[in-house]
Short mmCIF file of C-alpha atoms in Angstrom, two decimals:
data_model
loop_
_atom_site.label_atom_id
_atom_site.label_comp_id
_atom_site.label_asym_id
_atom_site.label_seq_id
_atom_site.Cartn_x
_atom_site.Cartn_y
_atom_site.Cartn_z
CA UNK A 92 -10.07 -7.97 1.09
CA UNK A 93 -10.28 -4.57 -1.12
CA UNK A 94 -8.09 -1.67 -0.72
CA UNK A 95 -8.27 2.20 -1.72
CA UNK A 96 -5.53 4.19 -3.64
CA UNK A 97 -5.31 7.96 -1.72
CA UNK A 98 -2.84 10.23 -2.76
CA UNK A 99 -0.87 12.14 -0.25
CA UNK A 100 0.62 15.18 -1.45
CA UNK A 101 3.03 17.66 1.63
CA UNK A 102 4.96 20.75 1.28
CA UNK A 103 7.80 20.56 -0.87
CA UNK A 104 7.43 16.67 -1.11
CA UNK A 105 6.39 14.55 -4.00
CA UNK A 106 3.22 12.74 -4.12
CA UNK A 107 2.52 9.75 -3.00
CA UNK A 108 -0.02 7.04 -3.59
CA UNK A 109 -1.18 4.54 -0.21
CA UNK A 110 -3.55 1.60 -0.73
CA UNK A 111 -5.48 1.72 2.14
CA UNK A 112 -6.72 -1.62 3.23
CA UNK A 113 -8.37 -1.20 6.97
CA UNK A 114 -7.55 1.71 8.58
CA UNK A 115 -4.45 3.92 8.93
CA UNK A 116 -3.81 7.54 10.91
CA UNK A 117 -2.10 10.48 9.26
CA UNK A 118 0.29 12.46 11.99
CA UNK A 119 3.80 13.43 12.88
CA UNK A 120 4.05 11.01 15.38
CA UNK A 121 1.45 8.16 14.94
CA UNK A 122 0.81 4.72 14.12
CA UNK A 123 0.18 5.25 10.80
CA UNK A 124 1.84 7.31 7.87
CA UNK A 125 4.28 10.03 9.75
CA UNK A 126 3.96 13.42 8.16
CA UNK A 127 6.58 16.34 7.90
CA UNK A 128 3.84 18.95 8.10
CA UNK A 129 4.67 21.25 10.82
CA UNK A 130 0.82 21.92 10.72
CA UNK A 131 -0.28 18.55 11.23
CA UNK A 132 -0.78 16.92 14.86
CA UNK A 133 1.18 14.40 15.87
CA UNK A 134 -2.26 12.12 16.32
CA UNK A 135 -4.33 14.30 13.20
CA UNK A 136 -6.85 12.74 11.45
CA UNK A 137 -7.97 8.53 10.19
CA UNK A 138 -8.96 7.36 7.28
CA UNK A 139 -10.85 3.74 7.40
CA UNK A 140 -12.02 1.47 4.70
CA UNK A 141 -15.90 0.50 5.91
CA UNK A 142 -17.51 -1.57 3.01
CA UNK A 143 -16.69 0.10 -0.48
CA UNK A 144 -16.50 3.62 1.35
CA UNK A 145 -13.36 5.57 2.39
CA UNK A 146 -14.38 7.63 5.64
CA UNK A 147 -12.24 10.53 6.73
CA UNK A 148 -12.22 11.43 10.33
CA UNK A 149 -10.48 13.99 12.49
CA UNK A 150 -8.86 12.87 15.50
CA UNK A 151 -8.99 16.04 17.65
CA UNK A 152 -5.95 18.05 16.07
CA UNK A 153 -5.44 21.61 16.97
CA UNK A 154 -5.91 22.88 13.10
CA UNK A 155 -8.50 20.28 12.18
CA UNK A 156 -9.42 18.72 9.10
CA UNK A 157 -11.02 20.03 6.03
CA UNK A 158 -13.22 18.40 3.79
CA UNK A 159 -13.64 20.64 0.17
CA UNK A 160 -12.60 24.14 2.55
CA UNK A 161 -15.05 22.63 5.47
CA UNK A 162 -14.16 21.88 9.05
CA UNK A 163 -15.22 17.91 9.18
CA UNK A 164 -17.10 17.74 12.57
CA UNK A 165 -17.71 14.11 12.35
CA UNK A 166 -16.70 11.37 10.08
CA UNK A 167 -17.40 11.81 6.64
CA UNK A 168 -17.13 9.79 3.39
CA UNK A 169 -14.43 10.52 0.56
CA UNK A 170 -15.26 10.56 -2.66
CA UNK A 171 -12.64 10.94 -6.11
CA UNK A 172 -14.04 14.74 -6.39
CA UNK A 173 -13.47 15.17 -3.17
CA UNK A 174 -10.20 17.21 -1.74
CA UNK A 175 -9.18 16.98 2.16
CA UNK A 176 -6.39 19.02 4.14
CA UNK A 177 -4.43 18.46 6.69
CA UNK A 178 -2.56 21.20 7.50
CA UNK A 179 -0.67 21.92 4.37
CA UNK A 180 -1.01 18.03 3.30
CA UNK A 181 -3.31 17.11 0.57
CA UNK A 182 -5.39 13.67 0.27
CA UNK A 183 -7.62 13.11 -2.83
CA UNK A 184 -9.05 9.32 -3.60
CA UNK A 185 -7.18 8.46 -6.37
CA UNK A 186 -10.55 6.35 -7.72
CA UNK A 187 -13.86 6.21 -6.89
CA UNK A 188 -14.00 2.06 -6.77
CA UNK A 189 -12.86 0.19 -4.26
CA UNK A 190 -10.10 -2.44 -5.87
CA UNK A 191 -9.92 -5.99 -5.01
CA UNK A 192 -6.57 -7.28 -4.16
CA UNK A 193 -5.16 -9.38 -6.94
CA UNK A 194 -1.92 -11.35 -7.10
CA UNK A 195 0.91 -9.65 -9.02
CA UNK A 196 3.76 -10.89 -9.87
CA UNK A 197 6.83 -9.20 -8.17
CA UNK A 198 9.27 -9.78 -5.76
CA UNK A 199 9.73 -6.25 -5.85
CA UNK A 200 9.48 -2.96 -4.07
CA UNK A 201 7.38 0.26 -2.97
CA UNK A 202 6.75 3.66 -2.45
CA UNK A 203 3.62 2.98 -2.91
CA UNK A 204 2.58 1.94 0.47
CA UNK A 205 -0.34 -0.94 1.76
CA UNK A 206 -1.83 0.19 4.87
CA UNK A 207 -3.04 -1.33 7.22
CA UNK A 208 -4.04 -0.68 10.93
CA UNK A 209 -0.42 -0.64 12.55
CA UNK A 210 2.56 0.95 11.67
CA UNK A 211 4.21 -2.07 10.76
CA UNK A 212 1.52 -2.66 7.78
CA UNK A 213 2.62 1.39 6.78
CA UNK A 214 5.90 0.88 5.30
CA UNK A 215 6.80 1.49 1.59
CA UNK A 216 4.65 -1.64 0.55
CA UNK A 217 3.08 -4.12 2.37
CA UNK A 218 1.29 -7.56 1.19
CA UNK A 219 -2.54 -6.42 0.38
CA UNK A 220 -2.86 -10.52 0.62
CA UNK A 221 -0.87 -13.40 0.96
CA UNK A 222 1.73 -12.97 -2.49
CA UNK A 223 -0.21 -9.62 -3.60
CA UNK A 224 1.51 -6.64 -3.88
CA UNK A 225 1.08 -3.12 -5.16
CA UNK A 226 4.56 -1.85 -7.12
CA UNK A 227 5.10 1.52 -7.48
CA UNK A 228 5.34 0.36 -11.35
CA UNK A 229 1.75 -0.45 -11.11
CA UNK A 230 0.90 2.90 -9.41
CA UNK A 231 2.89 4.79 -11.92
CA UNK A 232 1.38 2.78 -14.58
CA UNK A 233 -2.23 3.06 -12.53
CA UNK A 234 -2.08 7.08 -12.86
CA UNK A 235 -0.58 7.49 -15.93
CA UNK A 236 -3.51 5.17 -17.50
CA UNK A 237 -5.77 8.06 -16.36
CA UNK A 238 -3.71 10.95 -18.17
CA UNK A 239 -3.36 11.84 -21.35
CA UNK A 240 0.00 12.25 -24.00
CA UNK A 241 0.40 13.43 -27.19
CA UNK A 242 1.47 10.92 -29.40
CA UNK A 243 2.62 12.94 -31.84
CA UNK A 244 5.09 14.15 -29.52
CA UNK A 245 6.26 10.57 -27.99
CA UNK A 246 6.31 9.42 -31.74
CA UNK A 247 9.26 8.08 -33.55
CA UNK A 248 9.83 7.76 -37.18
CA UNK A 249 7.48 4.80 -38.35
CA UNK A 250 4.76 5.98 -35.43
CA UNK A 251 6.35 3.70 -32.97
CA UNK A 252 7.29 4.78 -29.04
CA UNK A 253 9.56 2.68 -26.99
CA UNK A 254 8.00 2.45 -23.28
CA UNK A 255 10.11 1.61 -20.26
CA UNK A 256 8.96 1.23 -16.19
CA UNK A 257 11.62 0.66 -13.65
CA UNK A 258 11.33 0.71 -9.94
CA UNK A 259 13.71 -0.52 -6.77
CA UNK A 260 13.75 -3.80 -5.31
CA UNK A 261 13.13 -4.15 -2.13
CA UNK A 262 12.77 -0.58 -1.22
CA UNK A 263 10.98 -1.67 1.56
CA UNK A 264 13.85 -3.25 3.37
CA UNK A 265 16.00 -0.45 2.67
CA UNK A 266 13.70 2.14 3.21
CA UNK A 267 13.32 0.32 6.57
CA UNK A 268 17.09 -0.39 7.45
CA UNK A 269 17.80 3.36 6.59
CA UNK A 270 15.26 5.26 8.14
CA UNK A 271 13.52 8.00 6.39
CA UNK A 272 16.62 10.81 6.21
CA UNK A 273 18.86 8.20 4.90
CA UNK A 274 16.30 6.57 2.53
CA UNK A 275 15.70 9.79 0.72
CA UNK A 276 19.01 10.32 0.12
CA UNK A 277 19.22 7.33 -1.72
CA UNK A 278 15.90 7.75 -3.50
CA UNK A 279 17.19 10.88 -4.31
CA UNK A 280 20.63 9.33 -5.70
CA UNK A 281 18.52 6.71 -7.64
CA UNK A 282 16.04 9.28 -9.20
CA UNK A 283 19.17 11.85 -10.83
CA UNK A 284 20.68 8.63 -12.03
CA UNK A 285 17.82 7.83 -13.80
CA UNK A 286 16.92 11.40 -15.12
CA UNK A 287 20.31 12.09 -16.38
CA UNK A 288 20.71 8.61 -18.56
CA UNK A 289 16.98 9.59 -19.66
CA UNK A 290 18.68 13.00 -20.70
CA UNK A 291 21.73 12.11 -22.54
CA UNK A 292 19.43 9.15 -24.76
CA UNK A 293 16.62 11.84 -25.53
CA UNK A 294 14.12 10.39 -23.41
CA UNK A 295 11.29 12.06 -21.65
CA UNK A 296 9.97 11.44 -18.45
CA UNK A 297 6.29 10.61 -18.54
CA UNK A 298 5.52 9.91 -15.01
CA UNK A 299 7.47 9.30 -11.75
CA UNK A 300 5.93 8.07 -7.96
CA UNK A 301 8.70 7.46 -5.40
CA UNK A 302 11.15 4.85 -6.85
CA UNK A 303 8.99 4.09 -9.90
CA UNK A 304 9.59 5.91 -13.24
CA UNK A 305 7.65 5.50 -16.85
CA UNK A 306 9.65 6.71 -19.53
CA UNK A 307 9.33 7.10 -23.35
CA UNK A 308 11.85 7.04 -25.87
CA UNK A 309 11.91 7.71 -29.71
CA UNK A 310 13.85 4.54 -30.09
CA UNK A 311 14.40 1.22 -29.25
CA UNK A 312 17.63 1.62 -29.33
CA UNK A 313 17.99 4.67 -27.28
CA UNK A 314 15.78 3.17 -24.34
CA UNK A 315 18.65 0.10 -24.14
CA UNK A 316 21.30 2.29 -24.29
CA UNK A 317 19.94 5.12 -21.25
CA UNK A 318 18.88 1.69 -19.01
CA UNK A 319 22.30 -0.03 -19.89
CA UNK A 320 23.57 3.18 -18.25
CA UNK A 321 21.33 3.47 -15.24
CA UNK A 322 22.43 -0.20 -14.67
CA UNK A 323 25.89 0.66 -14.56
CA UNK A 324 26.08 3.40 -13.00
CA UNK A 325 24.21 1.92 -10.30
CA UNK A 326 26.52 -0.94 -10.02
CA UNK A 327 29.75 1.49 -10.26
CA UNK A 328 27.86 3.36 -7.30
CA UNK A 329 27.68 0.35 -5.28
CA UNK A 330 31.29 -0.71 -5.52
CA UNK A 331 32.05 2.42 -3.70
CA UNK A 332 32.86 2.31 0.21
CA UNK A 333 29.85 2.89 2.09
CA UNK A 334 27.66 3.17 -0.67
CA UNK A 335 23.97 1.25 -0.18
CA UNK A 336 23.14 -1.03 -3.31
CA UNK A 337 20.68 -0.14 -5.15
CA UNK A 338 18.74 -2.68 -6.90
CA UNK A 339 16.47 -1.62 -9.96
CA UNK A 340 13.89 -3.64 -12.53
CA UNK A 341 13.51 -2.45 -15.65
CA UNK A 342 11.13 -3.09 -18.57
CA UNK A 343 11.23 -1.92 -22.37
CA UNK A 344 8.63 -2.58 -24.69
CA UNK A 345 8.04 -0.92 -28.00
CA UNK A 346 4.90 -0.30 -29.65
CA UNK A 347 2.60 1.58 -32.48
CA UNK A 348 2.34 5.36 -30.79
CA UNK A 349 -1.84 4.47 -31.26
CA UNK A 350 -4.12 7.61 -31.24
CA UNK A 351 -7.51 8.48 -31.30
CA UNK A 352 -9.12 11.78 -32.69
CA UNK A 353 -7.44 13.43 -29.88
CA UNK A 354 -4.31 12.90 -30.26
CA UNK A 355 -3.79 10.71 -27.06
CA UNK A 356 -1.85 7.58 -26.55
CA UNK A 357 -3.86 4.65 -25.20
CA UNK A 358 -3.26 2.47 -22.29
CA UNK A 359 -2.08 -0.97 -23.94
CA UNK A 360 1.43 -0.62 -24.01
CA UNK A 361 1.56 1.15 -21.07
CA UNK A 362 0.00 -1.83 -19.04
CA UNK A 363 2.20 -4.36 -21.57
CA UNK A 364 5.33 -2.61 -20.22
CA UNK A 365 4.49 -2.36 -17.00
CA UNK A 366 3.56 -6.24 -16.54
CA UNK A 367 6.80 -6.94 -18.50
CA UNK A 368 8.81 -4.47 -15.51
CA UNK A 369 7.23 -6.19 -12.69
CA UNK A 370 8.59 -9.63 -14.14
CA UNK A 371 12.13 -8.22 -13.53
CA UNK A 372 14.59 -8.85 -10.94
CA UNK A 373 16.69 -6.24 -9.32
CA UNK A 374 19.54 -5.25 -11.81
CA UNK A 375 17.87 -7.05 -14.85
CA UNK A 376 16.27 -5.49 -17.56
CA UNK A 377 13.98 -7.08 -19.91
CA UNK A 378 13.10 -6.17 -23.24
CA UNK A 379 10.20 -7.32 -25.19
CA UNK A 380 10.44 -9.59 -28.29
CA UNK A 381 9.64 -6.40 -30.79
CA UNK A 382 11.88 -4.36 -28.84
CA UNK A 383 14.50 -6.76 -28.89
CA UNK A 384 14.26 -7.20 -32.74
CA UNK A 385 14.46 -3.79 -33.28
CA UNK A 386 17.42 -2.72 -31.11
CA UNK A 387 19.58 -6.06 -32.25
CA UNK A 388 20.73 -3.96 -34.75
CA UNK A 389 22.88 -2.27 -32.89
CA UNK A 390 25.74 -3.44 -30.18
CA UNK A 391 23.53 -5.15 -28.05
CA UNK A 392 23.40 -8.41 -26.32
CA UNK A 393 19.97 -10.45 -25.43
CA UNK A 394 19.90 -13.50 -23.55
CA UNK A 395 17.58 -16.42 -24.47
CA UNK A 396 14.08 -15.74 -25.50
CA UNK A 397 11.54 -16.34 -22.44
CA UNK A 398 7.88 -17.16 -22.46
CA UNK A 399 6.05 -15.34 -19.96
CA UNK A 400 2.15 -14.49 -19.20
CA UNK A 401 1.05 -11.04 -18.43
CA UNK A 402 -1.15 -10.55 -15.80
CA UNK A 403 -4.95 -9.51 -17.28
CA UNK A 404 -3.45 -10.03 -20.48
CA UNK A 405 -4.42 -12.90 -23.09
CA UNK A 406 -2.20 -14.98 -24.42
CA UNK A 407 1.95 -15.50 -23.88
CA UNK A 408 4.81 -13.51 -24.30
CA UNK A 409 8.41 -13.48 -25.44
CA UNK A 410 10.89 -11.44 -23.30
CA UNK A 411 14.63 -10.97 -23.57
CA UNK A 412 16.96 -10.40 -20.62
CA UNK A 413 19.51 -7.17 -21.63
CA UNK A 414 23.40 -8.37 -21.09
CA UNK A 415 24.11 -5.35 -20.11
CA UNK A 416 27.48 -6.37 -18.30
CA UNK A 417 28.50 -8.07 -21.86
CA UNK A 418 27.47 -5.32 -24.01
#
């Protein structure tokens, strides 16, 4: 079975990306994906996969539903040009093709949410298919594959960029154990963990969804050294009383800083990284073989090389596991 990625974008919150695989409601209190819009209805609008089409249709809410600045009277198809409101809330079809679900190869975690027809199916990820799941690495990576960067700006000496996704394990379960207050607290201790070790190494932040981060570094050896710090000082924040664990994968690979007339990076590494991200396990970070080679210069320690395969990529890889508790 297909899904659609729609982005959701309220007041004063940041986006976020659902895959919508049957049907699910948008409200503030509904069986679907609960909105803080004070505007929205608590039973507000639908939006239903029929065939390859994503229909939009208002459920009787006192402000209604607009479809490009028109009142919807009826159900109506939504298209990747197309913008819909919902009281202050925003949904847009994040691409015009409806995606098949594939298998990926995670254990890991979402903001990106799978929904389905109950609430139950509209957590913070849910199982498109039996051992398929959307990441919010692959939604980060999924969006920022349709943006563009300067290269010459991500660039290190040698034309080389060092690329790193991370994302929480099993955000799901926590996000679920914690309830929504609670979870965004924690999201919210995660995310200024990760910005200020992305600070101090020179990094920039490319794109961020949820609990899923890309990141680009001039070095190799700057992108160990700011992940070897998010590791620990997640780890030193869950030795403290009361403090929920947080679990993060993490990803580095480092490649040419390829451009075309334009100036703009292409997609390869980005999807290299990310596939190498989603092989991760909560509080591991791996390192590709070139990144590995490049930042064993420094006072690093790797753990034995691992062949992998890349999903929809030819041929097999070499990853390194990041000591970090050694080093």
């Amino acid at each position: 079975m297909g899904f659609a990625l729609l982005e959701v974008r309220q007041p004063g919150r940041k986006p976020l990306v659902i895959a919508v695989q049957r049907e699910v409601e948008f409200g503030r209190d509904c069986d679907g994906l609960l909105l803080l819009d004070p505007e929205v209805s608590r039973r507000h609008a639908v939006v239903r996969l029929e065939g390859e089409t994503l229909v939009l249709e208002d459920l009787g809410s006192t402000n209604g539903t607009t479809l490009n600045g028109q009142r919807l009277q009826g159900p109506a198809p939504l298209t990747a040009t197309d913008v819909a409101r919902l009281g202050g809330t925003e949904l847009r079809l994040v691409q015009e093709q409806v995606l098949a679900a594939s298998p990926v190869a995670t254990t890991g975690s979402r903001e990106t949410h799978i929904a389905g027809s109950a609430a139950a199916d509209v957590v913070r990820a849910r199982e498109v298919a039996p051992g398929a799941r959307l990441t919010s690495i692959d939604a980060v990576a999924s969006v920022a594959q349709r943006e563009t960067f300067d290269a010459h700006r991500l660039q290190a000496e040698g034309g080389t960029v060092t690329i790193v996704f991370s994302d929480i394990e099993s955000s799901t379960e926590l996000a679920v154990k914690l309830g929504d207050t609670a979870w965004f607290k924690l999201l919210g201790a995660h995310n200024q963990i990760v910005r200020d070790a992305v600070r101090k190494h020179h990094g920039k932040e490319i794109k961020s969804q949820g609990d899923g981060f890309m990141l680009s570094f001039p070095s190799a050896r700057s992108a160990v050294r700011s992940m070897i710090d998010v590791q620990r000082k997640l780890a030193d924040r869950a030795g403290q009383e009361e403090a929920d664990e947080i679990r993060v994968r993490i990803g580095i690979h480092t490649g040419e800083a390829i451009a075309d007339a334009g100036g703009d990076l292409f997609g390869r590494h980005i999807i290299l990284t990310s596939r190498i991200a989603n092989l991760a396990e909560g509080g591991q970070i791996l390192a590709s073989a070139i990144t590995k080679e490049i930042a064993s210069t420094g006072d690093f320690k790797f753990g034995e090389p691992r062949q992998v395969t890349l999903k929809g990529i030819e041929g097999d890889y070499t990853v390194h596991e990041v000591l970090w508790r050694d080093t």
